[in-house]
Coordinates of N, CA and C in Angstrom, one line a residue:
M1 N 21.7 9.3 -9.2 CA 20.6 8.1 -9.7 C 20.2 7.6 -9.1
M2 N 20.3 7.3 -7.7 CA 19.8 5.9 -7.1 C 18.3 5.8 -7.0
F3 N 17.5 6.9 -7.5 CA 16.1 7.2 -6.9 C 15.4 7.1 -8.3
D4 N 16.2 7.4 -9.2 CA 15.8 7.0 -10.8 C 15.0 5.9 -11.3
L5 N 13.7 6.6 -11.7 CA 13.0 5.0 -12.2 C 12.8 4.8 -13.6
T6 N 13.5 5.8 -14.1 CA 13.6 6.0 -15.7 C 13.4 4.4 -16.6
D7 N 12.9 4.1 -17.3 CA 12.7 2.8 -17.9 C 12.1 1.9 -17.2
H8 N 11.5 1.8 -15.9 CA 11.1 1.2 -15.3 C 9.6 1.1 -15.7
V9 N 9.0 -0.1 -15.3 CA 7.4 0.0 -15.7 C 6.8 -0.7 -14.3
V10 N 5.8 -0.1 -14.1 CA 5.7 0.1 -12.9 C 4.0 -0.2 -12.2
A11 N 3.8 -1.1 -12.0 CA 2.0 -1.2 -11.9 C 1.9 -0.7 -10.6
V12 N 0.9 0.0 -10.4 CA 0.3 0.7 -9.0 C -1.4 0.8 -8.8
I13 N -1.6 -0.4 -8.0 CA -2.8 -0.9 -8.1 C -3.7 -0.1 -7.0
G14 N -4.8 0.4 -7.3 CA -5.3 1.3 -6.4 C -4.9 2.4 -6.9
A15 N -4.6 2.9 -8.1 CA -4.2 4.2 -8.6 C -5.2 5.2 -8.8
G16 N -6.6 4.6 -8.3 CA -7.9 5.6 -8.8 C -7.8 7.0 -7.6
S17 N -7.2 6.8 -6.6 CA -7.6 7.6 -5.1 C -6.5 7.8 -4.3
G18 N -6.6 8.4 -3.4 CA -5.8 8.3 -2.2 C -4.5 8.0 -2.4
I19 N -3.9 7.0 -1.5 CA -2.1 7.1 -1.4 C -1.8 6.5 -2.9
G20 N -2.4 5.3 -3.8 CA -2.1 4.7 -5.0 C -2.1 6.0 -5.9
E21 N -3.4 6.9 -6.2 CA -2.9 7.8 -7.1 C -1.6 8.6 -6.6
A22 N -1.5 8.9 -5.6 CA -0.2 9.4 -4.9 C 1.2 8.7 -5.3
V23 N 1.2 7.3 -5.1 CA 2.1 6.6 -5.4 C 2.5 6.7 -7.0
A24 N 1.6 7.0 -7.9 CA 1.5 6.6 -9.6 C 1.9 8.1 -9.9
H25 N 1.8 9.1 -8.9 CA 2.6 10.2 -9.1 C 3.9 10.5 -9.0
A26 N 4.3 9.8 -7.8 CA 5.9 9.7 -7.4 C 6.5 9.1 -8.3
C27 N 6.4 7.7 -8.8 CA 6.8 6.6 -9.6 C 6.8 7.5 -11.1
A28 N 5.9 8.2 -11.3 CA 5.8 9.1 -13.2 C 6.8 9.7 -12.7
E29 N 6.9 11.0 -11.6 CA 8.2 12.0 -11.6 C 9.3 11.3 -11.6
Q30 N 9.7 10.6 -10.9 CA 11.0 9.5 -10.8 C 11.3 8.7 -12.8
G31 N 10.3 9.1 -13.5 CA 10.7 8.7 -15.1 C 9.9 7.2 -15.4
A32 N 9.4 6.4 -14.8 CA 8.7 5.0 -14.7 C 7.6 5.1 -15.6
R33 N 7.3 4.3 -16.2 CA 6.3 4.0 -17.2 C 5.2 3.1 -16.1
V34 N 4.2 3.9 -16.4 CA 3.4 3.8 -14.7 C 2.0 3.1 -15.2
A35 N 1.6 2.0 -14.9 CA 0.1 1.1 -15.3 C -0.5 1.7 -14.3
C36 N -1.8 2.3 -14.0 CA -2.9 2.6 -12.8 C -3.9 1.9 -13.3
L37 N -4.1 0.9 -12.1 CA -4.8 -0.2 -12.0 C -5.6 0.1 -10.7
D38 N -6.9 -0.2 -11.1 CA -8.0 0.1 -10.0 C -9.2 -0.6 -10.6
L39 N -9.8 -1.1 -9.4 CA -11.6 -1.6 -9.8 C -12.3 -0.6 -10.4
D40 N -12.2 0.7 -10.4 CA -12.4 2.1 -11.1 C -11.7 2.5 -11.9
E41 N -12.1 1.6 -13.3 CA -11.4 1.7 -14.3 C -11.1 3.2 -15.0
A42 N -12.4 4.0 -14.9 CA -12.6 5.5 -15.3 C -11.6 6.4 -14.4
A43 N -11.5 6.0 -12.7 CA -10.3 6.9 -11.8 C -9.6 6.3 -12.5
A44 N -9.0 5.3 -12.6 CA -7.8 4.8 -13.1 C -7.4 5.6 -14.4
A45 N -8.0 5.6 -15.1 CA -8.0 6.3 -16.8 C -7.7 8.1 -16.6
R46 N -8.4 8.4 -15.8 CA -8.4 9.9 -15.5 C -6.7 10.0 -14.9
V47 N -6.4 9.2 -13.6 CA -5.2 9.2 -13.1 C -4.1 9.4 -14.4
A48 N -3.7 8.1 -15.3 CA -2.7 7.9 -16.1 C -2.9 8.9 -16.7
G49 N -3.7 10.0 -17.2 CA -3.7 11.1 -18.2 C -3.3 12.4 -17.2
E50 N -3.2 12.3 -16.1 CA -2.4 13.5 -15.4 C -1.1 13.2 -14.9
L51 N -0.5 12.1 -15.1 CA 0.8 11.7 -14.9 C 1.6 12.5 -15.6
P52 N 2.5 13.1 -15.0 CA 4.1 13.5 -16.3 C 4.6 12.4 -17.1
G53 N 5.1 12.9 -18.3 CA 6.0 12.2 -19.0 C 5.9 12.3 -20.1
E54 N 6.7 12.4 -21.0 CA 6.6 12.5 -22.3 C 6.1 11.7 -23.7
G55 N 5.0 11.7 -24.1 CA 4.6 11.0 -25.0 C 3.6 10.0 -24.6
S56 N 3.0 10.6 -23.5 CA 1.8 9.6 -22.9 C 2.6 8.2 -22.5
P57 N 3.5 8.1 -21.8 CA 3.7 6.4 -21.4 C 2.8 5.7 -20.6
H58 N 2.0 6.3 -20.1 CA 1.3 5.6 -19.1 C -0.1 4.9 -19.4
E59 N -0.4 4.0 -18.8 CA -1.5 3.2 -18.9 C -2.5 3.0 -18.2
S60 N -3.6 2.6 -18.0 CA -4.4 2.2 -17.5 C -5.5 1.2 -17.6
A61 N -6.0 0.0 -16.6 CA -6.8 -0.7 -16.7 C -7.6 -1.3 -15.3
R62 N -8.5 -1.4 -15.7 CA -9.4 -2.6 -14.5 C -8.6 -3.4 -13.9
I63 N -9.0 -3.9 -12.6 CA -8.2 -4.6 -11.7 C -9.1 -5.2 -10.6
D64 N -9.3 -6.2 -10.3 CA -9.9 -6.9 -9.0 C -9.2 -7.7 -8.5
I65 N -8.7 -6.7 -7.5 CA -8.0 -7.7 -6.4 C -8.2 -9.0 -5.6
T66 N -9.3 -9.0 -5.4 CA -10.2 -10.5 -5.0 C -10.0 -11.4 -5.8
D67 N -10.2 -11.0 -7.4 CA -10.3 -12.0 -8.2 C -8.7 -12.3 -8.8
A68 N -8.0 -13.8 -8.6 CA -6.8 -13.9 -9.0 C -6.4 -13.9 -10.1
D69 N -7.7 -14.5 -11.2 CA -8.0 -14.4 -12.6 C -7.5 -13.1 -13.1
S70 N -7.8 -11.8 -12.6 CA -8.5 -10.5 -12.7 C -7.1 -9.9 -12.6
V71 N -6.3 -10.6 -11.5 CA -4.8 -10.0 -11.3 C -3.7 -10.4 -12.1
A72 N -4.0 -11.9 -12.7 CA -2.6 -12.5 -13.2 C -3.1 -11.8 -14.9
S73 N -4.6 -11.6 -15.0 CA -4.7 -11.0 -17.0 C -3.8 -9.8 -16.6
A74 N -4.3 -9.0 -15.7 CA -3.5 -7.6 -15.8 C -2.5 -7.4 -15.9
L75 N -2.1 -7.7 -14.7 CA -0.3 -7.9 -14.9 C 0.6 -8.4 -15.9
G76 N 0.0 -9.6 -16.2 CA 0.5 -10.5 -17.4 C 0.4 -9.4 -18.8
A77 N -0.9 -8.8 -18.5 CA -0.9 -8.4 -20.1 C 0.2 -7.2 -20.0
L78 N 0.5 -6.5 -19.0 CA 1.5 -5.6 -19.0 C 2.6 -5.6 -19.5
A79 N 3.1 -6.7 -18.6 CA 4.3 -7.6 -19.0 C 4.3 -7.7 -20.1
E80 N 3.6 -8.1 -20.9 CA 3.9 -8.8 -22.0 C 3.8 -7.7 -23.4
R81 N 2.9 -6.4 -23.0 CA 3.2 -5.2 -23.7 C 4.5 -4.8 -23.7
Q82 N 5.1 -4.4 -22.4 CA 6.2 -3.5 -22.2 C 7.2 -4.6 -22.0
G83 N 7.4 -5.7 -22.4 CA 8.5 -6.7 -22.0 C 9.1 -6.9 -20.8
H84 N 8.7 -6.4 -19.7 CA 9.3 -6.2 -18.2 C 8.1 -6.0 -17.6
L85 N 8.0 -6.6 -16.0 CA 7.5 -5.8 -15.1 C 8.6 -5.6 -13.7
D86 N 9.0 -4.1 -13.8 CA 10.2 -3.7 -12.4 C 9.5 -3.6 -11.3
G87 N 8.0 -3.2 -10.9 CA 7.7 -3.2 -9.6 C 6.1 -3.1 -9.9
V88 N 5.4 -3.2 -8.6 CA 3.9 -3.4 -8.4 C 3.9 -3.2 -6.9
V89 N 2.8 -2.0 -7.1 CA 2.4 -1.5 -5.3 C 1.3 -1.9 -4.9
C90 N 1.2 -2.6 -4.5 CA -0.5 -2.9 -4.0 C -0.9 -2.2 -2.7
T91 N -2.1 -1.1 -3.3 CA -2.4 -0.2 -1.9 C -4.0 -0.4 -1.6
P92 N -4.9 -1.1 -2.0 CA -6.1 -0.8 -1.9 C -6.3 -1.6 0.2
G93 N -7.4 -1.1 0.5 CA -7.8 -2.0 2.1 C -8.8 -1.3 2.4
V94 N -9.9 -2.3 2.6 CA -10.8 -1.7 3.5 C -11.0 -2.4 5.1
N95 N -11.6 -1.7 5.7 CA -12.0 -2.1 7.0 C -13.5 -1.8 7.3
V96 N -14.1 -3.1 8.8 CA -15.1 -2.6 9.4 C -15.2 -2.8 10.2
R97 N -15.5 -1.4 10.8 CA -15.0 -0.8 12.6 C -16.6 -2.0 13.4
K98 N -16.1 -2.9 14.0 CA -17.0 -3.1 14.7 C -16.6 -4.1 16.1
P99 N -16.7 -4.1 17.0 CA -16.5 -5.4 18.4 C -16.5 -6.8 17.4
I100 N -15.7 -7.1 18.1 CA -15.8 -9.0 17.9 C -16.8 -9.5 17.6
V101 N -17.8 -9.2 19.2 CA -19.3 -10.2 19.1 C -20.0 -9.8 18.0
D102 N -19.9 -8.1 17.4 CA -20.8 -7.8 16.2 C -20.2 -8.2 15.0
Y103 N -19.0 -8.7 14.9 CA -19.0 -9.1 13.4 C -20.0 -9.8 12.8
T104 N -20.2 -9.9 11.6 CA -21.3 -10.8 10.8 C -19.8 -11.8 10.1
P105 N -20.0 -12.9 9.6 CA -19.8 -13.8 8.3 C -19.5 -12.8 7.2
E106 N -20.0 -11.8 7.0 CA -19.8 -11.1 5.8 C -19.1 -10.2 6.1
D107 N -19.0 -9.7 7.0 CA -18.3 -8.6 7.5 C -16.6 -9.1 7.3
F108 N -16.4 -10.4 8.0 CA -15.5 -10.7 8.1 C -14.6 -11.1 6.7
R109 N -15.4 -11.6 5.7 CA -15.3 -11.9 4.1 C -14.6 -11.0 3.5
K110 N -15.4 -9.8 3.8 CA -15.1 -8.9 3.1 C -13.5 -8.4 3.5
V111 N -13.6 -8.0 4.6 CA -12.4 -7.5 4.8 C -11.0 -8.6 4.6
V112 N -11.2 -9.6 5.1 CA -10.0 -10.5 4.4 C -10.3 -10.5 3.0
D113 N -11.1 -11.1 2.1 CA -11.1 -11.3 0.8 C -10.3 -9.9 -0.4
V114 N -10.6 -8.7 0.6 CA -9.8 -7.3 -0.1 C -8.1 -7.5 0.8
N115 N -7.8 -7.0 1.9 CA -6.8 -7.0 2.4 C -6.1 -8.4 2.3
L116 N -6.2 -9.4 2.5 CA -5.4 -10.5 2.4 C -5.4 -11.4 1.6
N117 N -6.5 -11.5 1.1 CA -6.6 -12.3 -0.4 C -5.7 -11.4 -1.6
G118 N -6.6 -10.3 -1.5 CA -5.8 -9.6 -2.4 C -4.6 -9.0 -2.7
S119 N -4.2 -9.1 -1.4 CA -2.7 -8.8 -1.6 C -1.8 -10.3 -1.7
F120 N -2.2 -11.2 -1.2 CA -2.0 -12.4 -1.8 C -1.9 -12.9 -3.0
N121 N -3.0 -12.7 -3.8 CA -2.9 -12.4 -5.1 C -1.9 -11.4 -6.1
V122 N -2.2 -10.6 -5.9 CA -1.1 -9.8 -6.2 C 0.5 -10.3 -6.1
L123 N 0.9 -10.5 -4.9 CA 2.3 -11.0 -4.6 C 2.4 -12.3 -5.5
Q124 N 1.5 -13.2 -5.5 CA 1.4 -14.6 -6.3 C 1.8 -14.1 -8.1
S125 N 0.7 -13.3 -8.3 CA 1.1 -13.2 -9.8 C 2.4 -12.1 -10.0
A126 N 2.2 -11.4 -9.1 CA 3.9 -10.2 -9.9 C 4.9 -11.3 -9.5
A127 N 5.3 -12.4 -8.7 CA 6.2 -13.4 -8.5 C 6.2 -13.9 -10.1
R128 N 5.0 -14.7 -10.3 CA 5.3 -15.6 -11.7 C 5.9 -14.6 -12.7
I129 N 5.9 -13.4 -12.9 CA 6.6 -12.5 -13.3 C 7.7 -12.6 -13.7
M130 N 8.0 -11.8 -12.1 CA 9.5 -11.4 -11.7 C 10.4 -12.4 -11.6
L131 N 10.2 -13.4 -11.5 CA 10.9 -14.6 -11.0 C 11.8 -15.3 -12.2
P132 N 10.8 -15.5 -13.8 CA 11.6 -15.8 -14.7 C 13.0 -14.6 -15.1
Q133 N 12.3 -13.5 -15.2 CA 13.6 -12.4 -15.2 C 14.0 -12.1 -14.3
K134 N 14.1 -12.6 -12.8 CA 15.3 -12.8 -12.3 C 15.5 -10.8 -11.8
S135 N 14.5 -10.1 -11.7 CA 14.5 -8.9 -11.2 C 13.2 -8.5 -10.9
G136 N 13.0 -7.7 -9.8 CA 11.8 -6.6 -9.3 C 11.4 -6.6 -7.9
S137 N 10.6 -5.6 -7.9 CA 10.4 -5.0 -6.9 C 8.5 -5.3 -6.3
I138 N 8.7 -5.7 -5.5 CA 7.2 -5.7 -4.7 C 6.9 -5.2 -3.5
V139 N 5.8 -4.0 -3.4 CA 5.5 -3.6 -2.4 C 3.9 -3.5 -1.9
L140 N 3.5 -4.2 -0.8 CA 2.5 -4.5 0.0 C 2.4 -3.3 0.8
F141 N 0.9 -2.9 1.1 CA 0.5 -1.9 2.2 C 0.0 -2.9 3.5
A142 N 0.6 -2.9 4.6 CA 0.4 -3.1 5.7 C -0.3 -2.0 6.2
S143 N -0.1 -1.6 7.8 CA -1.0 -0.7 8.6 C 0.0 -0.7 9.6
I144 N 0.0 0.5 10.8 CA 0.4 0.7 12.2 C -0.4 -0.2 12.7
R145 N -1.7 -0.8 12.1 CA -2.8 -2.0 13.0 C -2.0 -3.5 13.1
A146 N -1.2 -3.5 12.1 CA -0.5 -4.5 11.8 C 0.7 -5.1 13.5
A147 N 0.9 -3.7 14.3 CA 1.5 -4.0 15.5 C 0.8 -3.3 16.8
V148 N -0.1 -2.5 16.6 CA -1.0 -1.7 17.7 C -2.1 -1.5 17.2
V149 N -3.2 -2.3 18.2 CA -5.0 -2.3 17.9 C -5.6 -1.2 18.9
E150 N -6.9 -1.2 18.3 CA -7.7 -0.4 19.4 C -9.1 -1.2 19.3
P151 N -10.1 -1.1 19.8 CA -10.8 -1.6 19.9 C -12.0 -1.3 18.4
G152 N -12.4 -2.6 17.9 CA -13.2 -2.1 16.4 C -12.1 -2.8 15.3
Q153 N -11.1 -2.9 16.0 CA -10.1 -3.1 14.7 C -9.5 -4.5 14.5
S154 N -10.3 -5.5 15.0 CA -9.8 -6.9 14.9 C -9.8 -7.6 14.0
V155 N -10.2 -7.5 12.6 CA -10.1 -8.3 11.7 C -9.6 -7.8 10.7
Y156 N -9.4 -6.4 10.5 CA -8.6 -5.2 9.7 C -6.9 -5.6 10.3
A157 N -7.0 -5.5 11.8 CA -5.2 -5.6 12.5 C -4.7 -6.8 12.0
A158 N -5.8 -8.0 11.8 CA -5.2 -9.7 11.6 C -4.9 -9.4 9.8
T159 N -5.6 -9.1 9.3 CA -5.3 -8.8 7.6 C -3.7 -8.1 7.8
K160 N -3.6 -7.3 8.1 CA -2.6 -6.3 8.5 C -1.5 -7.1 8.4
G161 N -1.7 -7.6 9.8 CA -0.7 -8.4 10.3 C 0.0 -9.6 9.2
G162 N -1.0 -10.3 8.6 CA -0.9 -11.1 7.8 C 0.0 -10.7 6.3
I163 N -0.3 -9.3 6.3 CA 0.1 -8.6 5.0 C 2.0 -8.9 5.1
V164 N 2.2 -8.2 6.4 CA 3.2 -8.5 7.1 C 4.0 -9.8 6.9
Q165 N 3.7 -10.9 7.2 CA 4.0 -12.1 6.8 C 4.3 -12.3 5.4
L166 N 3.1 -11.9 4.8 CA 3.3 -12.5 3.5 C 4.1 -11.7 2.7
A167 N 5.2 -10.8 3.0 CA 6.0 -9.6 2.8 C 7.7 -10.5 2.8
K168 N 7.3 -10.7 4.1 CA 8.6 -11.7 4.6 C 8.8 -13.1 4.1
A169 N 7.5 -13.8 3.8 CA 7.3 -15.1 3.2 C 8.3 -14.7 1.4
G170 N 7.7 -13.7 1.1 CA 7.7 -13.5 -0.5 C 9.4 -13.4 -0.7
A171 N 9.6 -12.6 0.8 CA 11.4 -12.1 0.7 C 12.3 -13.1 0.6
A172 N 11.8 -14.5 1.3 CA 12.5 -15.8 1.9 C 12.3 -16.0 0.5
E173 N 11.4 -16.6 -0.3 CA 11.0 -17.2 -1.8 C 11.9 -16.8 -2.5
F174 N 12.1 -15.3 -2.7 CA 12.0 -14.6 -4.2 C 13.3 -14.1 -4.1
G175 N 13.8 -14.2 -2.9 CA 14.9 -13.6 -2.6 C 16.3 -13.9 -3.6
S176 N 16.3 -15.4 -3.7 CA 17.7 -16.0 -4.6 C 17.4 -15.3 -6.2
A177 N 16.3 -15.4 -6.4 CA 15.8 -14.8 -7.9 C 16.0 -13.2 -8.3
G178 N 16.7 -12.7 -6.7 CA 16.4 -11.1 -7.3 C 15.5 -10.4 -7.1
V179 N 14.2 -10.8 -6.4 CA 13.0 -10.4 -6.3 C 13.1 -10.2 -4.9
R180 N 12.7 -8.9 -5.1 CA 12.5 -7.8 -3.6 C 10.7 -7.9 -3.1
V181 N 10.4 -8.1 -1.8 CA 9.4 -8.1 -1.5 C 9.3 -7.2 -0.1
N182 N 8.6 -6.1 -0.2 CA 8.3 -5.4 1.4 C 7.1 -4.7 1.7
A183 N 7.2 -4.2 2.7 CA 5.6 -4.1 3.3 C 6.1 -2.4 3.8
I184 N 4.9 -1.6 3.6 CA 4.7 0.0 3.9 C 3.7 -0.4 5.1
A185 N 3.7 0.4 6.0 CA 2.7 0.6 7.3 C 2.2 1.9 7.8
P186 N 1.5 2.6 6.8 CA 1.2 3.8 7.2 C 0.4 4.0 8.7
G187 N 0.9 5.3 9.2 CA -0.1 5.8 10.4 C -1.4 6.2 9.5
V188 N -2.4 7.3 10.3 CA -3.0 7.6 9.7 C -3.3 8.8 8.7
V189 N -3.7 8.3 7.8 CA -3.6 9.2 6.4 C -4.7 9.7 5.6
E190 N -4.9 10.8 5.5 CA -6.1 11.4 5.4 C -6.9 10.9 3.7
T191 N -7.6 9.7 3.4 CA -7.8 8.9 2.4 C -9.4 8.7 2.4
P192 N -10.0 8.7 1.3 CA -11.5 8.2 1.6 C -11.5 7.2 2.6
L193 N -10.5 6.6 2.8 CA -11.2 4.7 3.6 C -11.2 5.9 5.4
T194 N -10.5 6.6 5.3 CA -10.5 7.7 6.9 C -11.4 8.6 7.1
A195 N -12.3 8.8 5.6 CA -12.9 10.2 5.9 C -14.1 10.0 7.2
P196 N -14.5 8.9 7.4 CA -15.4 8.9 8.3 C -14.8 9.4 9.8
I197 N -13.5 9.2 10.1 CA -12.9 9.6 11.3 C -13.0 11.1 10.8
K198 N -12.4 11.8 10.3 CA -12.0 13.2 9.7 C -13.5 13.9 10.2
A199 N -14.5 13.2 9.6 CA -15.9 13.9 9.9 C -16.2 14.5 11.4
S200 N -15.2 13.6 12.3 CA -15.6 13.6 13.7 C -14.4 14.5 14.5
P201 N -14.5 15.7 14.9 CA -13.4 16.7 15.1 C -12.8 15.8 16.2
E202 N -13.3 15.4 17.2 CA -12.8 14.6 18.2 C -11.7 13.5 18.2
W203 N -12.5 12.5 17.0 CA -11.9 11.4 16.5 C -10.5 11.9 16.0
Y204 N -10.7 12.5 15.1 CA -9.6 13.6 14.2 C -8.9 13.7 15.0
G205 N -9.1 15.0 16.0 CA -7.7 15.2 16.8 C -7.4 14.2 17.8
A206 N -7.8 13.3 18.1 CA -7.1 12.2 18.8 C -6.3 11.4 18.3
Y207 N -6.5 10.9 16.9 CA -5.5 10.6 16.2 C -4.2 11.7 15.8
A208 N -4.7 12.7 15.4 CA -3.4 13.6 15.1 C -2.4 13.8 16.2
T209 N -3.2 13.9 17.7 CA -2.1 14.1 18.6 C -1.1 12.8 19.3
K210 N -1.9 11.5 18.8 CA -1.4 10.2 19.2 C 0.1 10.2 18.3
S211 N 0.2 10.9 17.1 CA 1.9 10.6 16.7 C 3.0 11.4 17.7
A212 N 4.1 11.0 16.9 CA 5.0 12.4 17.4 C 5.1 13.8 16.8
L213 N 4.2 13.6 15.6 CA 4.5 14.9 14.9 C 3.2 15.5 15.3
G214 N 2.2 15.2 15.9 CA 1.1 15.7 16.2 C 0.0 15.8 14.7
R215 N 0.0 15.3 13.9 CA -0.8 15.3 12.6 C -1.4 14.2 12.3
W216 N -1.8 14.6 10.8 CA -2.5 13.2 10.1 C -1.2 13.6 8.8
A217 N -1.0 12.2 8.5 CA -0.1 12.2 7.2 C -1.3 12.7 5.7
Q218 N -0.5 13.1 4.8 CA -1.0 13.3 3.2 C -0.7 12.2 2.8
P219 N -1.8 11.6 1.7 CA -1.4 10.4 0.8 C 0.2 10.7 0.1
R220 N 0.6 11.7 -0.4 CA 1.7 11.8 -0.8 C 2.9 11.5 0.3
E221 N 2.4 11.5 1.2 CA 3.9 11.2 2.2 C 4.1 9.8 2.5
M222 N 3.0 9.3 2.0 CA 3.5 7.4 1.7 C 4.1 7.4 0.1
A223 N 3.8 8.1 -0.7 CA 4.3 7.9 -2.1 C 6.0 7.8 -1.9
G224 N 6.6 8.3 -1.7 CA 8.3 8.6 -1.8 C 8.6 7.5 -0.9
P225 N 8.1 6.8 -0.1 CA 8.7 5.6 0.7 C 8.4 4.3 0.1
A226 N 7.5 4.1 -1.2 CA 6.9 3.5 -1.8 C 7.9 3.5 -3.5
A227 N 8.3 4.8 -3.8 CA 9.2 5.1 -5.0 C 10.4 4.3 -4.7
F228 N 10.7 4.7 -3.4 CA 12.1 4.9 -2.7 C 12.2 2.8 -2.9
L229 N 11.4 2.0 -2.3 CA 11.8 0.6 -2.4 C 11.4 0.3 -3.4
L230 N 10.9 0.8 -4.5 CA 11.3 0.6 -5.9 C 12.7 0.6 -6.8
S231 N 13.2 1.2 -6.0 CA 14.4 2.0 -6.5 C 15.8 1.2 -6.3
E232 N 16.4 1.8 -7.3 CA 18.1 1.1 -6.8 C 18.7 1.7 -5.4
A233 N 18.1 2.6 -4.9 CA 18.5 3.0 -3.8 C 17.9 2.1 -2.7
A234 N 17.3 1.0 -2.8 CA 16.5 -0.2 -1.8 C 17.0 -1.4 -2.3
T235 N 18.1 -1.9 -2.8 CA 18.3 -2.8 -3.7 C 18.9 -4.1 -2.5
F236 N 19.2 -3.3 -1.3 CA 19.3 -4.4 -0.4 C 18.3 -4.7 0.6
L237 N 17.0 -4.2 0.5 CA 16.0 -4.2 1.5 C 14.8 -5.3 0.6
T238 N 15.1 -6.4 1.7 CA 13.7 -7.3 1.6 C 13.2 -7.8 2.9
G239 N 11.5 -8.0 3.0 CA 11.5 -8.6 3.8 C 11.2 -7.7 4.8
T240 N 11.0 -6.4 4.6 CA 11.0 -5.7 5.8 C 9.7 -4.8 5.9
T241 N 9.3 -3.8 7.2 CA 7.8 -3.4 7.2 C 8.7 -2.2 7.1
L242 N 8.1 -1.1 6.8 CA 8.9 0.3 6.7 C 7.2 1.1 7.5
Y243 N 7.3 1.6 8.7 CA 6.6 2.1 9.7 C 6.7 3.8 9.1
V244 N 5.8 4.0 8.1 CA 5.7 5.5 7.7 C 4.2 6.3 8.7
D245 N 4.7 6.4 10.0 CA 3.5 6.8 10.7 C 3.6 7.8 11.5
G246 N 4.8 8.6 11.5 CA 5.2 10.1 12.2 C 5.2 9.7 13.6
G247 N 5.8 8.2 13.7 CA 6.2 8.2 14.9 C 5.1 7.5 16.0
W248 N 4.0 7.2 15.4 CA 3.1 6.8 16.2 C 3.2 5.2 17.1
T249 N 4.1 4.4 16.5 CA 4.5 3.2 17.1 C 5.6 3.3 17.9
A250 N 6.4 4.6 18.1 CA 7.9 4.8 18.5 C 7.1 5.3 20.1
I251 N 6.6 6.0 19.9 CA 6.3 7.0 21.5 C 4.8 5.8 22.0
D252 N 4.9 6.1 23.3 CA 3.9 6.0 24.5 C 3.0 6.7 25.1
G253 N 2.6 7.7 24.6 CA 1.7 8.3 25.3 C 2.6 10.1 25.2
R254 N 1.8 11.1 25.2 CA 2.5 12.2 25.0 C 2.2 13.1 26.4
F255 N 2.3 12.7 27.4 CA 2.6 13.1 28.6 C 3.9 13.8 28.7
Q256 N 4.4 14.5 29.1 CA 5.4 15.3 29.2 C 6.1 15.5 30.7
P257 N 6.9 14.5 31.4 CA 7.2 14.6 32.6 C 7.8 15.9 33.5
P258 N 7.5 16.2 34.6 CA 8.0 17.5 35.3 C 9.8 17.6 34.8
G259 N 10.0 18.5 34.4 CA 11.8 18.9 34.4 C 12.1 18.3 33.5
M260 N 11.0 17.8 32.0 CA 11.6 17.9 31.2 C 11.2 18.9 29.6
G261 N 11.1 19.9 30.3 CA 11.1 21.4 29.3 C 9.7 21.9 29.5

């Protein structure tokens, strides 16, 4: 029963689509009562209505992670209604692919505001609820771009590296109260964010062949690791970044030297 989330209250931010939607389903399948939170309230409500569970135990609400008050209000209201908050998963992210010299101040602020400021707001508000109850697990979403980059990914990569450091700092500050903080770093995943890449066969294929598994991930392949980090199976895991990247950051190219089969 180490992976069981029965009686856990879990807030999944970004639950209206992509990885967040898959995480919400995975948590519900493990028995959690899931709050689907998203900027798109209608999408969050749709997902909440589709989750498994007896007696419709799930709920939904709007959240804007760039607004600290919105985050505090949504998570605080959830904890008050349910009596506790056991897990928070923050999945939203945006990217503006441009060379550094072409970036505008507006581009910079957009990416930093959602990815880094938004993750900080979630981390802070979740911790303010979990520290007094002396338990809880917070899962932030970073990226392989926290470790490796390519042209056009400067600000996105910087924010994802910042999320890794936020997870470490949160782990250091909250650990004595029994609150854990970890990050997941996906590789390339088929989501609305990566739709422009999928539309280009050459680009899509190049990314597929970069990983050791030779393919893209599906959103559900990020959901299992998130549910794991929320569960009793991960009680001694904190301050870590779990690379769920199909081996992208493990291998150095795909060339097979002579004599290697």
